[in-house]
Short mmCIF file of C-alpha atoms in Angstrom, two decimals:
data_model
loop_
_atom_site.label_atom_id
_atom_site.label_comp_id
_atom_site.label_asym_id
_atom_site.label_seq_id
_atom_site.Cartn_x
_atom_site.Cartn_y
_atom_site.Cartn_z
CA UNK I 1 33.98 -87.29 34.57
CA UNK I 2 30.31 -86.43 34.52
CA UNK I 3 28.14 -88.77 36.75
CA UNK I 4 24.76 -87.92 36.94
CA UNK I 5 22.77 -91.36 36.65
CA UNK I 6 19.85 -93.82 38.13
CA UNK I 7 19.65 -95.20 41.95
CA UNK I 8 18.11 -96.30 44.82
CA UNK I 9 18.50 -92.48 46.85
CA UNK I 10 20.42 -92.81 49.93
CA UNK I 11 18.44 -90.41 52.25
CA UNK I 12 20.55 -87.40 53.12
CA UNK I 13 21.72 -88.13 56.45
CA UNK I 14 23.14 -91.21 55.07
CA UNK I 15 24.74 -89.31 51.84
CA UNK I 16 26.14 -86.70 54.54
CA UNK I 17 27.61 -89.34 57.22
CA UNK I 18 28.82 -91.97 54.31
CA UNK I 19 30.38 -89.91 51.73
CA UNK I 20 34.05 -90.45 51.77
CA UNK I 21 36.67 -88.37 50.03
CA UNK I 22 37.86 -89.94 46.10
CA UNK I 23 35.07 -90.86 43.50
CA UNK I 24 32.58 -88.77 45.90
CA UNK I 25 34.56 -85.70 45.97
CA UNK I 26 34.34 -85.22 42.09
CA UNK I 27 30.34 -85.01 42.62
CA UNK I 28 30.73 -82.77 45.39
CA UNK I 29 32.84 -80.17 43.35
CA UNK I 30 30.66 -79.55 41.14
CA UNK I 31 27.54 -79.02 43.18
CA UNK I 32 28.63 -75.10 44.46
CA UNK I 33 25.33 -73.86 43.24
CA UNK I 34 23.55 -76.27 43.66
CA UNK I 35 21.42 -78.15 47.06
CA UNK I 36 20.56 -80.78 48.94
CA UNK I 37 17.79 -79.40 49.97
CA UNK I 38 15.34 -81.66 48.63
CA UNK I 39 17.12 -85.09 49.05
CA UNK I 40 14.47 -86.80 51.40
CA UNK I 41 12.07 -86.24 48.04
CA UNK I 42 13.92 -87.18 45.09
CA UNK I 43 11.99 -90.69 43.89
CA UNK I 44 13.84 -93.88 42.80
CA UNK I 45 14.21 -93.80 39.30
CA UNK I 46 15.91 -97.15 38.97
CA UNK I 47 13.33 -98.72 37.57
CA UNK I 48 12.35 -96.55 35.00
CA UNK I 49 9.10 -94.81 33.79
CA UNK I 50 7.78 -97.36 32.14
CA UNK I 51 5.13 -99.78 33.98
CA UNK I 52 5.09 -102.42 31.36
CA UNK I 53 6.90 -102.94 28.17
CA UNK I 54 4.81 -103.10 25.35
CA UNK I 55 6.45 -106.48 23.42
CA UNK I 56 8.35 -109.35 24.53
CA UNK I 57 11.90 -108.17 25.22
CA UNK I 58 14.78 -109.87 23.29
CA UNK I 59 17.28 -107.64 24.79
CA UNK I 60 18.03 -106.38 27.99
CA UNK I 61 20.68 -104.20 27.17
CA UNK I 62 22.43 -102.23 24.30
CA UNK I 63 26.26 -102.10 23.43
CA UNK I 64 26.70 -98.95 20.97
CA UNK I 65 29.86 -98.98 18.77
CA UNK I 66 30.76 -95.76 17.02
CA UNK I 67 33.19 -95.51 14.53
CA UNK I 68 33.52 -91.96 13.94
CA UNK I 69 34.34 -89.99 11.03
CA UNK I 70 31.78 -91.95 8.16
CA UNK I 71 33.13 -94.89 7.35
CA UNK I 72 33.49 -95.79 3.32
CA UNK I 73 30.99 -98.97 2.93
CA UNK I 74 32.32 -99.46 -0.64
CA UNK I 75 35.92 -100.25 1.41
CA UNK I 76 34.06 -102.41 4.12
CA UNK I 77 31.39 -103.89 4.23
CA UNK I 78 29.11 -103.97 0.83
CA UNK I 79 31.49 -105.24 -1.76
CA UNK I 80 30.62 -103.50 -5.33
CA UNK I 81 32.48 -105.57 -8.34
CA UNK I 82 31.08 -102.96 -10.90
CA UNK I 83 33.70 -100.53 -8.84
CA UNK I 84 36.13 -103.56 -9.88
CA UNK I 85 35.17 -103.31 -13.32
CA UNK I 86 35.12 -99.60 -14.08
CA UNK I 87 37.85 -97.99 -11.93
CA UNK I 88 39.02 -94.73 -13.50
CA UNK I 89 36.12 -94.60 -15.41
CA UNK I 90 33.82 -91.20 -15.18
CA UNK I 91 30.92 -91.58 -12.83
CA UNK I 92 27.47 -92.75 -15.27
CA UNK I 93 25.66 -90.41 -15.80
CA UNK I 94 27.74 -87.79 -15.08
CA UNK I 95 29.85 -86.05 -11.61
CA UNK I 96 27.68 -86.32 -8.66
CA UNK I 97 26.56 -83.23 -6.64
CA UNK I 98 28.76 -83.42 -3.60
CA UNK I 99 30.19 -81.10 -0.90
CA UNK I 100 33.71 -81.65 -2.47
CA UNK I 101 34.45 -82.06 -6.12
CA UNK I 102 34.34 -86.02 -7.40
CA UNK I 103 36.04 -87.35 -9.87
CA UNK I 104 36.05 -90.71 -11.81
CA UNK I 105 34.71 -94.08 -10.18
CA UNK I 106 37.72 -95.54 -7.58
CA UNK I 107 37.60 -99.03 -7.03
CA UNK I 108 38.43 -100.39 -3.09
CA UNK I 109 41.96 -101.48 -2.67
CA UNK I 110 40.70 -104.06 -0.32
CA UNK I 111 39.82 -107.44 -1.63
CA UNK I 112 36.19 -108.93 -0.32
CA UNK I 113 35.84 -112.31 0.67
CA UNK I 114 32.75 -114.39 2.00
CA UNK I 115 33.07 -116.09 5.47
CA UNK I 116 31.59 -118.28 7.62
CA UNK I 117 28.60 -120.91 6.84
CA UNK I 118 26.55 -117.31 5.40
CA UNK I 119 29.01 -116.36 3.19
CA UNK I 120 28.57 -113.09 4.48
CA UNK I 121 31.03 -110.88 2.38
CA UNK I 122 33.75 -108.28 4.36
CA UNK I 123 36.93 -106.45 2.92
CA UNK I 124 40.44 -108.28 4.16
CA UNK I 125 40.35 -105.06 6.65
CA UNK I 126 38.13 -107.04 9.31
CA UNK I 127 39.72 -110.81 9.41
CA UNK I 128 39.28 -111.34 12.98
CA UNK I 129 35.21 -110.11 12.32
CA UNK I 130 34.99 -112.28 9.70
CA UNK I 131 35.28 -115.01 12.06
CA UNK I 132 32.14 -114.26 13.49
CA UNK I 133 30.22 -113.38 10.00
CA UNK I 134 27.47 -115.43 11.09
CA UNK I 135 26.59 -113.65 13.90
CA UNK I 136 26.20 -110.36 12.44
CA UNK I 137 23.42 -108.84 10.41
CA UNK I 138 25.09 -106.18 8.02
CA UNK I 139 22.28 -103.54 6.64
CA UNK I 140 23.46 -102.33 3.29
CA UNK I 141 21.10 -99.98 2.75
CA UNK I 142 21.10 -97.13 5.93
CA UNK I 143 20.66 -93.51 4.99
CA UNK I 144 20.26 -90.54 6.68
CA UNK I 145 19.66 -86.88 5.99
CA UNK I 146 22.84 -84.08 5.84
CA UNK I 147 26.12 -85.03 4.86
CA UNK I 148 28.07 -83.35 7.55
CA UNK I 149 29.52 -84.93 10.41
CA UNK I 150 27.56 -82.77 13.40
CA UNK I 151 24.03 -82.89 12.18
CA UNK I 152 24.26 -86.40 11.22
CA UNK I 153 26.39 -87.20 14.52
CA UNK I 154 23.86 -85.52 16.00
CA UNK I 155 20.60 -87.77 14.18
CA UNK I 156 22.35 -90.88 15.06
CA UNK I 157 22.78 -90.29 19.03
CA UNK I 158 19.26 -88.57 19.20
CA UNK I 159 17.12 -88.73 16.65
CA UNK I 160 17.35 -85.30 15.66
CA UNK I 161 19.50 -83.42 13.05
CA UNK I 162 19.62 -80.41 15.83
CA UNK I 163 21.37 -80.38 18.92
CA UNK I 164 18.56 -80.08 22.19
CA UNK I 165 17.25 -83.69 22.05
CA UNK I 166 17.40 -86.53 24.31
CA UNK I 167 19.86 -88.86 23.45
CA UNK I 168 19.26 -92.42 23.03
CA UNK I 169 20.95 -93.94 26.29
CA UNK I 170 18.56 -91.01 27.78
CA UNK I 171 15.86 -92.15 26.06
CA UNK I 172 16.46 -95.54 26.83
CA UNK I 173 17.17 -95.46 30.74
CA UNK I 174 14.12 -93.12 30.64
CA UNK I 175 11.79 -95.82 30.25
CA UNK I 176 13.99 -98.88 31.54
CA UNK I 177 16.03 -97.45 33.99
CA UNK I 178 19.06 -99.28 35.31
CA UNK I 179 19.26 -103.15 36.46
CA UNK I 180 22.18 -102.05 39.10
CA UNK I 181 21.22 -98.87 41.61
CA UNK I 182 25.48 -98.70 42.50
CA UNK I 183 25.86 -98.33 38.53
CA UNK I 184 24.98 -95.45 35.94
CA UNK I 185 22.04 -96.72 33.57
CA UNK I 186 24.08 -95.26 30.72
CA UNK I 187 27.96 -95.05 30.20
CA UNK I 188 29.60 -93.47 27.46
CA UNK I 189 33.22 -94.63 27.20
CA UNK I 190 35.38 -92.26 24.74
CA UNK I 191 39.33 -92.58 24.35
CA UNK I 192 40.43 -89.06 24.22
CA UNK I 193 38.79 -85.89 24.12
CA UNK I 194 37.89 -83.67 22.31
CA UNK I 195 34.68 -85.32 20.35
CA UNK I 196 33.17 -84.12 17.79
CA UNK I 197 29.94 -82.21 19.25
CA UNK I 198 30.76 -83.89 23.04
CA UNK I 199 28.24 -84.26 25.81
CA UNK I 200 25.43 -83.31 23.79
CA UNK I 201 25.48 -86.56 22.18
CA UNK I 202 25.04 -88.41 25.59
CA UNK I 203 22.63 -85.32 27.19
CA UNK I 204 19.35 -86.17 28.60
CA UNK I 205 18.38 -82.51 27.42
CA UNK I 206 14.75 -81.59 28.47
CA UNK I 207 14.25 -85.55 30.34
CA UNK I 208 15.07 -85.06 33.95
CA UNK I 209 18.80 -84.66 34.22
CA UNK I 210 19.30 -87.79 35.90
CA UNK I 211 19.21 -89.98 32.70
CA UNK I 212 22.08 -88.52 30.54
CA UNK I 213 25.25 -90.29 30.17
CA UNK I 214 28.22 -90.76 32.54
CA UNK I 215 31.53 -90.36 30.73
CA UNK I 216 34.81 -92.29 30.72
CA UNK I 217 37.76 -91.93 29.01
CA UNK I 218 39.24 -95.19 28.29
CA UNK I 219 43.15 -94.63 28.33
CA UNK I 220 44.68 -97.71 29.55
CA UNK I 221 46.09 -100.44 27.66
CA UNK I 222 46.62 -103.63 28.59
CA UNK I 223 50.32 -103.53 28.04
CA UNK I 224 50.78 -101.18 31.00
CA UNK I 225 50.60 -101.80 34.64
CA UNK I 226 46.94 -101.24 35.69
CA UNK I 227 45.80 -98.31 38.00
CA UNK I 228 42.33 -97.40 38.53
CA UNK I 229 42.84 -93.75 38.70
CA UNK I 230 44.01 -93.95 34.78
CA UNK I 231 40.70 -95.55 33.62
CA UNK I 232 38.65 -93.37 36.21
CA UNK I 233 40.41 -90.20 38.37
CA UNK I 234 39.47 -90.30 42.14
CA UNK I 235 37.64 -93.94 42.10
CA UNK I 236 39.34 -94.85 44.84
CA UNK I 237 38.26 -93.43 48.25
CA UNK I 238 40.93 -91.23 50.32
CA UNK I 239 41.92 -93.01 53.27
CA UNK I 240 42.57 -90.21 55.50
CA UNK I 241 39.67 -89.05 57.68
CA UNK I 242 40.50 -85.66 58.24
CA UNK I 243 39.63 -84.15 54.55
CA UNK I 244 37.15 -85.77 54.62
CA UNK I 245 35.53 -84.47 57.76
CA UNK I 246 36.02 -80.93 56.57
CA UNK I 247 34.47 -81.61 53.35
CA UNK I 248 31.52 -83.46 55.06
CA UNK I 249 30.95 -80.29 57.32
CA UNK I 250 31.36 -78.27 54.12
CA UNK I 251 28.54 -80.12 52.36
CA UNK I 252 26.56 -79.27 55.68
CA UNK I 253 26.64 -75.88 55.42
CA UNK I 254 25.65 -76.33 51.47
CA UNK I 255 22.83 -77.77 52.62
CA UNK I 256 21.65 -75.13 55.50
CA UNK I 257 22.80 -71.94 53.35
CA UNK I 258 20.27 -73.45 50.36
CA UNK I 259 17.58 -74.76 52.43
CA UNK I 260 16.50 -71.20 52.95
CA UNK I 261 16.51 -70.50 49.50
CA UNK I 262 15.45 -73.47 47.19
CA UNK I 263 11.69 -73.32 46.65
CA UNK I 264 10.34 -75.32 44.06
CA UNK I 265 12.03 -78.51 42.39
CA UNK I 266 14.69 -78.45 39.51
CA UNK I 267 15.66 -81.76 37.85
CA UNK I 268 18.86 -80.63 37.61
CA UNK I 269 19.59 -80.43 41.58
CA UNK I 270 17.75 -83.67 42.29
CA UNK I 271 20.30 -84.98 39.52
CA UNK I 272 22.95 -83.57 41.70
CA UNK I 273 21.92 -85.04 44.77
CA UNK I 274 21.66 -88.52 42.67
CA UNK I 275 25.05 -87.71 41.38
CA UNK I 276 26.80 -87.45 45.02
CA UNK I 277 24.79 -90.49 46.10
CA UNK I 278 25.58 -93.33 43.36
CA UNK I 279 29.14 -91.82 43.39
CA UNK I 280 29.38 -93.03 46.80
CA UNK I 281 27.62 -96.27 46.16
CA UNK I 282 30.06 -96.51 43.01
CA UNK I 283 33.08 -96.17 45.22
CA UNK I 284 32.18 -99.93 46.07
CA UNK I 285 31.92 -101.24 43.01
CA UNK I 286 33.34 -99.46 40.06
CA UNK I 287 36.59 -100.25 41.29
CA UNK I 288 36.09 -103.92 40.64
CA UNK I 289 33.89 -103.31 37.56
CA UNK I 290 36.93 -101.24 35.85
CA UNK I 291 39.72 -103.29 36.80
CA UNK I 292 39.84 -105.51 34.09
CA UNK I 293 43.34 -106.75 34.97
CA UNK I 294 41.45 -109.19 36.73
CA UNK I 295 40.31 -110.37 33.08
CA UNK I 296 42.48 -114.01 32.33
CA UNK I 297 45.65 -113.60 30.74
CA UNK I 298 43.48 -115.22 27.42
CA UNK I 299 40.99 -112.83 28.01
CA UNK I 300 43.17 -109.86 27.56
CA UNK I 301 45.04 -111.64 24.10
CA UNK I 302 41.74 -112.02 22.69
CA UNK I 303 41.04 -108.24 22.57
CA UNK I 304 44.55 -107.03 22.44
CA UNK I 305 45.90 -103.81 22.58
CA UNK I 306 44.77 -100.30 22.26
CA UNK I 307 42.24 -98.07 23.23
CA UNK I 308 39.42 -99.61 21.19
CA UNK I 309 39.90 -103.34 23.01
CA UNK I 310 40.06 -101.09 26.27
CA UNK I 311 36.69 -99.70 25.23
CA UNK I 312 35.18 -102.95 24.18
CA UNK I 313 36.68 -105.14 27.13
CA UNK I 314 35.36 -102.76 29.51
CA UNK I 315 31.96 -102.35 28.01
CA UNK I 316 31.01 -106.20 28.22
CA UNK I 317 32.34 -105.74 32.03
CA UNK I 318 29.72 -102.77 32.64
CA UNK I 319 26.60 -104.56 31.21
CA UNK I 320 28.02 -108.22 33.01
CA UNK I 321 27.50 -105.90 35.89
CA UNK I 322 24.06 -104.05 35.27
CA UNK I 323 24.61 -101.39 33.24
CA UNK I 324 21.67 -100.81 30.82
CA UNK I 325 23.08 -99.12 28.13
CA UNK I 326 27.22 -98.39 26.73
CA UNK I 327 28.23 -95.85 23.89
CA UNK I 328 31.52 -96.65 22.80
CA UNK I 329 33.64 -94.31 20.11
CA UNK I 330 36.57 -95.26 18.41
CA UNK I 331 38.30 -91.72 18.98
CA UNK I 332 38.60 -88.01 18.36
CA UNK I 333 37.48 -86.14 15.79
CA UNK I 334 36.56 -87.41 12.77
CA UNK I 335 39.11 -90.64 12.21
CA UNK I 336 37.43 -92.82 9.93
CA UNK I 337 36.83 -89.50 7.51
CA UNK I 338 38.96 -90.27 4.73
CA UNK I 339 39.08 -87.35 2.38
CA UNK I 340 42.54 -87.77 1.31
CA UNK I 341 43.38 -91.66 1.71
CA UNK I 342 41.90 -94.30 2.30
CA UNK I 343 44.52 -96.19 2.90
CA UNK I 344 44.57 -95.10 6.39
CA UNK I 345 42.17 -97.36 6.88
CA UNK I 346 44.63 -100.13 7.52
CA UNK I 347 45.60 -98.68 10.84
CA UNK I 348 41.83 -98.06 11.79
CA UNK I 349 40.18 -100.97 11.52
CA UNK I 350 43.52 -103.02 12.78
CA UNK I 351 42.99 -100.86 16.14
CA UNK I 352 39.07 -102.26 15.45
CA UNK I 353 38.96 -105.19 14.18
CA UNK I 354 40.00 -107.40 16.94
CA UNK I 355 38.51 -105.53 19.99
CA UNK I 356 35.22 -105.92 17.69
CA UNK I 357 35.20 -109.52 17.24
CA UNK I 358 36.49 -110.38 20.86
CA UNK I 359 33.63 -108.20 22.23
CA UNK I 360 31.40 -110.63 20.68
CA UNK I 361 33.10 -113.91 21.60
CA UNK I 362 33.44 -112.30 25.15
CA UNK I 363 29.83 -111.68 25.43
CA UNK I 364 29.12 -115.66 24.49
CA UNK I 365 31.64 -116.46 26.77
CA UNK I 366 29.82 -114.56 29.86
CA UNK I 367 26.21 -116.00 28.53
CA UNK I 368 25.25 -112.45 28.04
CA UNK I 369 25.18 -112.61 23.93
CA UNK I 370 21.70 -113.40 23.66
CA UNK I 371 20.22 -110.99 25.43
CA UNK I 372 22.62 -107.82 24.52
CA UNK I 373 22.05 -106.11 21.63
CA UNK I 374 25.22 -104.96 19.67
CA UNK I 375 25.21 -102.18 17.09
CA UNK I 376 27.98 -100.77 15.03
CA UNK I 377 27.31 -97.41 13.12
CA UNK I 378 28.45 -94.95 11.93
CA UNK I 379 27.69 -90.81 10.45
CA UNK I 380 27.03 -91.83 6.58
CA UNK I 381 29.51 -93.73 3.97
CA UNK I 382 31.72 -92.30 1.09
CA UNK I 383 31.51 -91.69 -2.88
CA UNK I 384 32.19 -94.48 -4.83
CA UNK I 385 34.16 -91.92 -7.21
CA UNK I 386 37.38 -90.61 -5.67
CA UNK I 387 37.47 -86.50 -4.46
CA UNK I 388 39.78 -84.89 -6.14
CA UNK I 389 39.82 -80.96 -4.47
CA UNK I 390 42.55 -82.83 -2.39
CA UNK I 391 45.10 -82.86 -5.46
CA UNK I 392 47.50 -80.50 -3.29
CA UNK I 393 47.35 -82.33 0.47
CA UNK I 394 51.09 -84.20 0.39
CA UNK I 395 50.48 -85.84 -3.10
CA UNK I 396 48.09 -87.92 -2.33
CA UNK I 397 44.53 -88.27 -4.24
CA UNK I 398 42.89 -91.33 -3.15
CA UNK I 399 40.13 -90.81 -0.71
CA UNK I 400 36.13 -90.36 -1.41
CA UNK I 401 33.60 -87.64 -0.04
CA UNK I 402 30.61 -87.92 2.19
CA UNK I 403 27.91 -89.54 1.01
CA UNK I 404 24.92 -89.72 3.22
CA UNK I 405 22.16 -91.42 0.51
CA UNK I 406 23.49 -95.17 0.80
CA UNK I 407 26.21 -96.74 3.85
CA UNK I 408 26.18 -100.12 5.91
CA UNK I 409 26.15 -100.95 9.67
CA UNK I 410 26.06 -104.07 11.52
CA UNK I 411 24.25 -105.31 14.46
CA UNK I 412 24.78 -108.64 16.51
CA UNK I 413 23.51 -110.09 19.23
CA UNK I 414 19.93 -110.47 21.03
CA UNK I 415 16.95 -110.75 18.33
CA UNK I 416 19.48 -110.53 15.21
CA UNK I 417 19.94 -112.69 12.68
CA UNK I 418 23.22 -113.57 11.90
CA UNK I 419 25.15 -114.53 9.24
CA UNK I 420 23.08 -112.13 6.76
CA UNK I 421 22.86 -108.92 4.67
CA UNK I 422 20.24 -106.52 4.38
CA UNK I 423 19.46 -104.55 1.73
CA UNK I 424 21.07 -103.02 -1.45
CA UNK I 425 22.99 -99.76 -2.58
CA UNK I 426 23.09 -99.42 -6.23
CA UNK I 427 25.60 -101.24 -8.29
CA UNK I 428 28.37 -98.74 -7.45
CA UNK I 429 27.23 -97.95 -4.28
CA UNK I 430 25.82 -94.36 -4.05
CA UNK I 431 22.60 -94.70 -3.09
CA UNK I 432 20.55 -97.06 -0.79
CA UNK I 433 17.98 -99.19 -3.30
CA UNK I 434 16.58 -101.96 -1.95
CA UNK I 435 15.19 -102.16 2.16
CA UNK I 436 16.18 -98.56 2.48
CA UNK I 437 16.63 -97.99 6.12
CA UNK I 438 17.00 -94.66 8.44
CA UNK I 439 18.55 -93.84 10.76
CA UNK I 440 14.70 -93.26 12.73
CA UNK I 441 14.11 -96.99 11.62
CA UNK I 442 17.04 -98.25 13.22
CA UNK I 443 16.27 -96.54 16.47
CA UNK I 444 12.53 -97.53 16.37
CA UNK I 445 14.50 -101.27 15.85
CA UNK I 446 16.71 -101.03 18.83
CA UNK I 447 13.66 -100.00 21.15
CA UNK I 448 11.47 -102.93 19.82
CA UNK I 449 13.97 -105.20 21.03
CA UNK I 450 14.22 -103.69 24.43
CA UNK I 451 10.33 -104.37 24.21
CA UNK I 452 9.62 -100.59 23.65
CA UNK I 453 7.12 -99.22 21.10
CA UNK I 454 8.86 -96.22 19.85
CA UNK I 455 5.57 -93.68 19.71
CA UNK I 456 4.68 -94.73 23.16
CA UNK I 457 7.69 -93.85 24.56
CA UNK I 458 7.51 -90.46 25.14
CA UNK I 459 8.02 -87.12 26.88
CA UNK I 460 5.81 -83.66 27.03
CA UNK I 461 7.96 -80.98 26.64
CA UNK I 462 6.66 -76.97 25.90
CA UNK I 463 3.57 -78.42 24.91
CA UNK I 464 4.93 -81.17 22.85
CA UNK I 465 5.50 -85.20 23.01
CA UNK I 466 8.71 -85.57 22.02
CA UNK I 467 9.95 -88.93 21.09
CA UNK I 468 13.50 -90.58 20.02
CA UNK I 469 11.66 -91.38 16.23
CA UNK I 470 10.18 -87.61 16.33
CA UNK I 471 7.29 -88.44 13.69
CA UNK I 472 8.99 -91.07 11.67
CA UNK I 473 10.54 -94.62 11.88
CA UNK I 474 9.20 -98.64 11.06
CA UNK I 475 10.89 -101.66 12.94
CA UNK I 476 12.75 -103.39 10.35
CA UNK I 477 11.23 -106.98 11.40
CA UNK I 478 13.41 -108.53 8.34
CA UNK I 479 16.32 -108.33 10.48
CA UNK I 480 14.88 -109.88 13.73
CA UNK I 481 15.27 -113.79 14.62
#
């Protein structure tokens, strides 16, 4: 676990006297070329660069669900009764040019149905979010640039279609920093590894290395016995004294054997010395924060199993508690990428589904719904025709291709209105229409609500201002209460 974050600094005869063995210990192994020799300088960054916002804030902090893997809109979210009409027809006007070959049209094998007082229309995959239609905005018409998983990975967690940006928590805790100094600003909270890409979709990149992401791997499940170590190794503080006297003296000599060398400031150590300090503040309180066998007994039902209610459940524990920013994602790889059936979407969204819905009902529940901004996206959505280069994987022929020119997403929560849809693909759902929005747009969105103009927030960087829009990106003020 990676832990480099935003705090009120300890100075360094505190760090040096306080730190304990446990959650401290993991920061201290990895700081073998690195130095404390600088701790009395490094500033408070807990507050964040920004001396005033630039709008009202309607959200204090951000809850980021990923579903991995380009989810198939036509299957989910942005029902298409032409589909209906002409399944196993060819595709008008001809095959479309994608990475895999296409066949004819497919029509979903999931029935839509409206819900709530909106009407707002899901597949039967998402019952339990269908229960909370009218708190959701769904935007029918997102789009983004490549049709591959890494660049466009990459473009949703930073803006950019190249790895070497900031990514948005970065971004974000950059200018707001974090509302608890024994917490990391930003969290990124991932089931398994490996992901797709990894840590550069949570890196602070050329921002000072104290604002990228600390990561978790969500494991438990609530069916299990709870331990602390499962959700986060070493949390817990050794209890006996000797170890950690001998690793206190060791950090002691780190810190004379680099005081003669260390000359001029690197973000990168004073992230270091950050990192040991908030991982003994976090020694404290992340025990609490991440046991959530302390949630009720109705609590826990409400979620239910699996790693994705883990995820969710423990994300609306971290921002009850401060944290400014959470990046959730659903698992490894590519899961939702359904290039041979999409029928394997049953299993997916039934590990979704209810952690989803119960992550908004929890949120109401701890008065934190208004204020929290919710956002569920994912890479790009899938062909309306089915892909048939897959005529030789077990049998089966029944899944669709990338397609990056039209998808949905849904938001909830603070400044969102509910109950509605935004937005149009075409009558067969290839390409975005009507309200086309990017993935820059989005982002520019999310940072208005925080109260951030998105080309004022910004960073000079070999000569450049960089910013999480690069050159691009208009709030979509349809979408805002």
């Amino acid at each position: 676990m990676s832990c480099n974050h935003l705090f009120k600094p300890l100075t360094r005869r505190q760090a040096i006297t306080r730190l304990g063995g446990g959650f401290g210990m993991v920061a201290l192994s990895n700081m073998l070329n690195t130095s404390l020799a600088q701790a009395a300088a490094v500033e408070p960054a807990s507050k964040g660069t920004l001396t005033q916002l630039h709008f009202k804030p309607k959200a204090k902090r951000v809850i980021f669900l990923f579903m991995n893997g380009g989810v198939s809109h036509v299957d989910t979210f942005d029902p298409k009764p032409m589909l209906d009409k002409y399944d196993g027809q060819p595709t008008p006007g001809g095959p479309i040019l994608t990475q895999r070959k296409t066949g004819n049209l497919m029509k979903s094998p999931f029935k839509f149905s409206p819900h709530g007082q909106s009407g707002l229309e899901f597949s039967d995959l998402w019952p339990n979010l269908g229960t909370v239609a009218d708190d959701i905005c769904v935007i029918r018409s997102m789009w983004a640039d490549i049709p591959n998983h890494e660049p466009t990975l990459t473009m949703w967690n930073t803006g950019s279609n190249f790895l070497g940006r900031p990514s948005m928590g970065s971004w974000i805790t950059y200018g707001l920093g974090t509302m608890n100094d024994n917490l990391p600003g930003f969290v990124v909270l991932t089931p398994t590894e490996p992901l797709t890409i990894g840590s550069p979709l949570w890196s602070s990149a050329f921002l000072p290395a104290v604002y990228q992401g600390t990561l978790v791997h969500n494991k438990w499940t609530p069916d299990e016995a709870f331990q602390a170590q499962k959700v986060v190794p070493n949390i817990i503080r050794a209890a006996e004294e000797e170890p950690q006297l001998r690793d206190i003296g060791f950090l002691r000599h780190m810190n004379e054997m680099h005081l003669q060398r260390v000359r001029e400031r690197d973000s990168n150590l004073d992230a270091s010395i950050e990192t040991m300090e908030t991982a003994f503040r976090m020694q404290t309180e992340a025990p609490d924060v991440f046991d959530v066998s302390k949630e009720s007994k109705a609590t826990l039902e409400m979620y239910g199993p699996g790693n994705t209610a883990l995820g969710c459940m423990m994300a609306a524990r971290l921002v009850e508690k401060g944290v400014r920013m959470v990046q959730t994602y659903y698992g490894k790889g590519d899961p939702w990428d359904a290039h041979n059936d999409i029928m394997t979407y049953r299993k997916l969204a039934k590990d979704s589904d209810q952690a989803y819905a119960a992550l908004i009902k929890d949120l109401k529940q701890r008065g934190l719904f208004e204020d929290t901004l919710v956002v569920c996206g994912t890479e790009f959505g899938r062909t309306p025709a089915i892909q048939t280069s897959n005529e030789n994987v077990g049998g089966v022929v029944n899944g669709r291709d990338h397609n990056v020119t039209g998808f949905s997403i849904w938001l909830a929560g603070a400044g969102v209105k509910g109950g509605m849809a935004y937005g149009a693909t075409d009558d067969f759902g290839f390409k975005a229409v009507e309200k086309k929005v990017h993935v820059h747009d989005l982002h520019a969105t999310i940072l208005y609500l925080l109260g951030i103009d998105h080309t004022k927030l910004t960073y000079n960087y070999s000569s450049r201002d960089f910013r999480l829009t690069d050159t691009a990106g208009e709030v979509v003020h349809e979408i805002l209460a």
